[in-house]
Amino acid sequence: MNEDDKTCPSARAAPGAILLGIKGADGRIKHMRTPMVVDDNFVEAASAHGTPEARMRFASPCQTKGCAQWTGTRCGVIDNVLKHLTVARTPQRDTLPACAIRASCRWFDQTGETACFACELVVTDQSAIAAE
Ligand code: SF4
């Protein structure tokens, strides 16, 4: 893998994307342990129950300058999430959450473990900003 071939962990639901996690009853994302690539049927079925990105997180190749969230050098989404998240609200854990894309994750590459601890609070359909 090219060093620049990073994966966006807050992508749109589209055929070929990876289902990264599903929002639990507590509002937090539960990460999948193994990657599952979604197809047209999945996206269609998920869309029949509302915006998939409000209930699930998807991953796909980072588009860098092809994405409005790209600052020119990095992804602005996780920077904004961490800026708005107080230390007191960041989930405290002894271990990182299981994650199927960590090896190529853009946010992990930029911010390391801090991104992973905040990741479960991010819902893509809320303009990619963590819950209030
Ligand atoms: S920030 Fe961490 S937990 Fe979230 S998708 Fe990236 S590697 Fe996985």
PDB file of C-alpha atoms and ligand atoms in Angstrom:
ATOM      1  CA  MET A   1       0.000   0.000   0.000  1.00  0.00           C
ATOM      2  CA  ASN A   2       1.239   3.464  -0.888  1.00  0.00           C
ATOM      3  CA  GLU A   3       1.830   5.645   2.164  1.00  0.00           C
ATOM      4  CA  ASP A   4      -0.729   8.075   0.792  1.00  0.00           C
ATOM      5  CA  ASP A   5      -3.388   5.405   0.295  1.00  0.00           C
ATOM      6  CA  LYS A   6      -5.303   6.142   3.460  1.00  0.00           C
ATOM      7  CA  THR A   7      -8.836   5.158   4.333  1.00  0.00           C
ATOM      8  CA  CYS A   8     -11.551   7.637   5.294  1.00  0.00           C
ATOM      9  CA  PRO A   9     -13.419   6.357   8.375  1.00  0.00           C
ATOM     10  CA  SER A  10     -16.423   8.634   7.837  1.00  0.00           C
ATOM     11  CA  ALA A  11     -17.409   7.961   4.250  1.00  0.00           C
ATOM     12  CA  ARG A  12     -20.749   7.862   2.496  1.00  0.00           C
ATOM     13  CA  ALA A  13     -22.731   4.654   2.200  1.00  0.00           C
ATOM     14  CA  ALA A  14     -22.004   3.474  -1.318  1.00  0.00           C
ATOM     15  CA  PRO A  15     -21.413   0.151  -3.048  1.00  0.00           C
ATOM     16  CA  GLY A  16     -17.821  -0.887  -2.382  1.00  0.00           C
ATOM     17  CA  ALA A  17     -17.556   0.948   0.926  1.00  0.00           C
ATOM     18  CA  ILE A  18     -16.661  -0.941   4.091  1.00  0.00           C
ATOM     19  CA  LEU A  19     -19.186  -1.119   6.908  1.00  0.00           C
ATOM     20  CA  LEU A  20     -17.037   0.192   9.747  1.00  0.00           C
ATOM     21  CA  GLY A  21     -19.498   0.280  12.622  1.00  0.00           C
ATOM     22  CA  ILE A  22     -23.104   0.521  13.759  1.00  0.00           C
ATOM     23  CA  LYS A  23     -24.549   3.002  16.239  1.00  0.00           C
ATOM     24  CA  GLY A  24     -25.673   1.326  19.442  1.00  0.00           C
ATOM     25  CA  ALA A  25     -28.575   2.176  21.722  1.00  0.00           C
ATOM     26  CA  ASP A  26     -26.236   4.440  23.700  1.00  0.00           C
ATOM     27  CA  GLY A  27     -25.578   6.483  20.575  1.00  0.00           C
ATOM     28  CA  ARG A  28     -21.992   5.299  20.256  1.00  0.00           C
ATOM     29  CA  ILE A  29     -20.513   3.515  17.283  1.00  0.00           C
ATOM     30  CA  LYS A  30     -19.735  -0.153  17.799  1.00  0.00           C
ATOM     31  CA  HIS A  31     -16.895  -0.997  15.448  1.00  0.00           C
ATOM     32  CA  MET A  32     -16.984  -4.135  13.351  1.00  0.00           C
ATOM     33  CA  ARG A  33     -14.144  -6.545  14.029  1.00  0.00           C
ATOM     34  CA  THR A  34     -13.884  -7.633  10.434  1.00  0.00           C
ATOM     35  CA  PRO A  35     -14.384  -5.520   7.320  1.00  0.00           C
ATOM     36  CA  MET A  36     -17.569  -6.057   5.343  1.00  0.00           C
ATOM     37  CA  VAL A  37     -17.830  -4.527   1.897  1.00  0.00           C
ATOM     38  CA  VAL A  38     -21.358  -3.365   1.169  1.00  0.00           C
ATOM     39  CA  ASP A  39     -23.110  -3.705  -2.180  1.00  0.00           C
ATOM     40  CA  ASP A  40     -26.025  -2.038  -3.965  1.00  0.00           C
ATOM     41  CA  ASN A  41     -28.567  -4.205  -2.192  1.00  0.00           C
ATOM     42  CA  PHE A  42     -27.187  -3.328   1.232  1.00  0.00           C
ATOM     43  CA  VAL A  43     -27.177   0.398   0.509  1.00  0.00           C
ATOM     44  CA  GLU A  44     -30.700   0.251  -0.908  1.00  0.00           C
ATOM     45  CA  ALA A  45     -32.033  -1.723   2.062  1.00  0.00           C
ATOM     46  CA  ALA A  46     -30.272   0.516   4.584  1.00  0.00           C
ATOM     47  CA  SER A  47     -31.554   3.648   2.853  1.00  0.00           C
ATOM     48  CA  ALA A  48     -35.130   2.373   3.096  1.00  0.00           C
ATOM     49  CA  HIS A  49     -34.933   2.975   6.851  1.00  0.00           C
ATOM     50  CA  GLY A  50     -33.496   6.490   6.705  1.00  0.00           C
ATOM     51  CA  THR A  51     -30.080   7.925   6.045  1.00  0.00           C
ATOM     52  CA  PRO A  52     -27.580   5.100   6.567  1.00  0.00           C
ATOM     53  CA  GLU A  53     -24.859   7.530   7.679  1.00  0.00           C
ATOM     54  CA  ALA A  54     -27.008   8.495  10.674  1.00  0.00           C
ATOM     55  CA  ARG A  55     -26.949   4.934  11.994  1.00  0.00           C
ATOM     56  CA  MET A  56     -23.778   3.410  10.598  1.00  0.00           C
ATOM     57  CA  ARG A  57     -20.232   4.391   9.712  1.00  0.00           C
ATOM     58  CA  PHE A  58     -18.598   3.502   6.426  1.00  0.00           C
ATOM     59  CA  ALA A  59     -15.031   3.607   5.190  1.00  0.00           C
ATOM     60  CA  SER A  60     -13.649   4.147   1.727  1.00  0.00           C
ATOM     61  CA  PRO A  61     -10.447   5.490   0.163  1.00  0.00           C
ATOM     62  CA  CYS A  62      -9.552   8.999   1.371  1.00  0.00           C
ATOM     63  CA  GLN A  63     -10.122  11.443  -1.477  1.00  0.00           C
ATOM     64  CA  THR A  64      -7.664  14.057  -0.123  1.00  0.00           C
ATOM     65  CA  LYS A  65      -8.121  17.176  -2.278  1.00  0.00           C
ATOM     66  CA  GLY A  66     -11.297  15.698  -3.761  1.00  0.00           C
ATOM     67  CA  CYS A  67     -13.029  16.077  -0.382  1.00  0.00           C
ATOM     68  CA  ALA A  68     -14.386  19.305   1.123  1.00  0.00           C
ATOM     69  CA  GLN A  69     -12.950  18.275   4.501  1.00  0.00           C
ATOM     70  CA  TRP A  70      -9.354  18.161   3.218  1.00  0.00           C
ATOM     71  CA  THR A  71      -7.392  21.146   4.504  1.00  0.00           C
ATOM     72  CA  GLY A  72      -4.620  20.805   1.988  1.00  0.00           C
ATOM     73  CA  THR A  73      -2.452  18.680   4.216  1.00  0.00           C
ATOM     74  CA  ARG A  74      -4.818  16.632   6.376  1.00  0.00           C
ATOM     75  CA  CYS A  75      -8.400  15.657   7.156  1.00  0.00           C
ATOM     76  CA  GLY A  76     -10.141  18.433   9.049  1.00  0.00           C
ATOM     77  CA  VAL A  77     -12.885  16.209  10.430  1.00  0.00           C
ATOM     78  CA  ILE A  78     -10.976  14.559  13.243  1.00  0.00           C
ATOM     79  CA  ASP A  79      -9.289  17.851  14.134  1.00  0.00           C
ATOM     80  CA  ASN A  80     -12.731  19.437  14.548  1.00  0.00           C
ATOM     81  CA  VAL A  81     -14.013  16.480  16.530  1.00  0.00           C
ATOM     82  CA  LEU A  82     -11.114  16.680  18.970  1.00  0.00           C
ATOM     83  CA  LYS A  83     -11.401  20.452  19.217  1.00  0.00           C
ATOM     84  CA  HIS A  84     -15.049  20.198  20.257  1.00  0.00           C
ATOM     85  CA  LEU A  85     -14.612  17.243  22.552  1.00  0.00           C
ATOM     86  CA  THR A  86     -13.583  18.014  26.095  1.00  0.00           C
ATOM     87  CA  VAL A  87     -11.188  15.637  27.779  1.00  0.00           C
ATOM     88  CA  ALA A  88     -13.911  14.760  30.251  1.00  0.00           C
ATOM     89  CA  ARG A  89     -16.133  13.466  27.478  1.00  0.00           C
ATOM     90  CA  THR A  90     -13.549  11.438  25.643  1.00  0.00           C
ATOM     91  CA  PRO A  91     -14.249   7.770  26.325  1.00  0.00           C
ATOM     92  CA  GLN A  92     -11.625   6.350  28.659  1.00  0.00           C
ATOM     93  CA  ARG A  93     -10.421   2.849  27.907  1.00  0.00           C
ATOM     94  CA  ASP A  94      -7.466   0.667  28.670  1.00  0.00           C
ATOM     95  CA  THR A  95      -7.415  -0.676  25.142  1.00  0.00           C
ATOM     96  CA  LEU A  96      -8.246   0.670  21.723  1.00  0.00           C
ATOM     97  CA  PRO A  97     -11.588  -0.313  20.211  1.00  0.00           C
ATOM     98  CA  ALA A  98     -11.426  -3.142  17.717  1.00  0.00           C
ATOM     99  CA  CYS A  99     -11.166  -1.694  14.236  1.00  0.00           C
ATOM    100  CA  ALA A 100     -10.963  -3.268  10.806  1.00  0.00           C
ATOM    101  CA  ILE A 101      -9.172  -0.370   9.095  1.00  0.00           C
ATOM    102  CA  ARG A 102      -6.634   0.941  11.622  1.00  0.00           C
ATOM    103  CA  ALA A 103      -3.634   0.060   9.458  1.00  0.00           C
ATOM    104  CA  SER A 104      -4.750   2.538   6.814  1.00  0.00           C
ATOM    105  CA  CYS A 105      -7.026   4.921   8.747  1.00  0.00           C
ATOM    106  CA  ARG A 106      -6.465   8.586   7.931  1.00  0.00           C
ATOM    107  CA  TRP A 107      -7.510   9.724  11.401  1.00  0.00           C
ATOM    108  CA  PHE A 108      -5.260   7.225  13.190  1.00  0.00           C
ATOM    109  CA  ASP A 109      -2.385   8.229  10.931  1.00  0.00           C
ATOM    110  CA  GLN A 110      -2.896  11.886  11.833  1.00  0.00           C
ATOM    111  CA  THR A 111      -3.792  11.723  15.481  1.00  0.00           C
ATOM    112  CA  GLY A 112      -2.997   8.250  16.727  1.00  0.00           C
ATOM    113  CA  GLU A 113      -4.846   6.621  19.604  1.00  0.00           C
ATOM    114  CA  THR A 114      -6.597   9.868  20.547  1.00  0.00           C
ATOM    115  CA  ALA A 115      -8.623   9.581  17.353  1.00  0.00           C
ATOM    116  CA  CYS A 116      -9.673   6.056  18.203  1.00  0.00           C
ATOM    117  CA  PHE A 117     -10.957   7.039  21.639  1.00  0.00           C
ATOM    118  CA  ALA A 118     -13.096   9.789  20.097  1.00  0.00           C
ATOM    119  CA  CYS A 119     -14.112   7.768  17.041  1.00  0.00           C
ATOM    120  CA  GLU A 120     -17.119   6.053  18.600  1.00  0.00           C
ATOM    121  CA  LEU A 121     -18.777   9.449  19.118  1.00  0.00           C
ATOM    122  CA  VAL A 122     -18.646  10.442  15.468  1.00  0.00           C
ATOM    123  CA  VAL A 123     -21.807  10.126  13.387  1.00  0.00           C
ATOM    124  CA  THR A 124     -21.135  10.981   9.756  1.00  0.00           C
ATOM    125  CA  ASP A 125     -24.588  12.402   9.100  1.00  0.00           C
ATOM    126  CA  GLN A 126     -24.148  15.071  11.769  1.00  0.00           C
ATOM    127  CA  SER A 127     -21.749  16.974   9.514  1.00  0.00           C
ATOM    128  CA  ALA A 128     -19.004  14.716  10.773  1.00  0.00           C
ATOM    129  CA  ILE A 129     -18.863  16.493  14.108  1.00  0.00           C
ATOM    130  CA  ALA A 130     -19.042  14.632  17.396  1.00  0.00           C
ATOM    131  CA  ALA A 131     -22.242  14.704  19.364  1.00  0.00           C
ATOM    132  CA  GLU A 132     -22.662  17.852  21.439  1.00  0.00           C
TER     133      GLU A 132
HETATM  134  S1  SF4 B   1      -9.957   6.529  14.319  1.00  0.00           S
HETATM  135 FE1  SF4 B   1      -9.224   4.556  15.182  1.00  0.00          FE
HETATM  136  S2  SF4 B   1     -11.096   3.389  15.690  1.00  0.00           S
HETATM  137 FE2  SF4 B   1     -11.703   5.083  14.306  1.00  0.00          FE
HETATM  138  S3  SF4 B   1     -11.677   4.184  12.262  1.00  0.00           S
HETATM  139 FE3  SF4 B   1      -9.658   5.111  12.598  1.00  0.00          FE
HETATM  140  S4  SF4 B   1      -8.351   3.481  13.420  1.00  0.00           S
HETATM  141 FE4  SF4 B   1     -10.494   2.813  13.588  1.00  0.00          FE
END
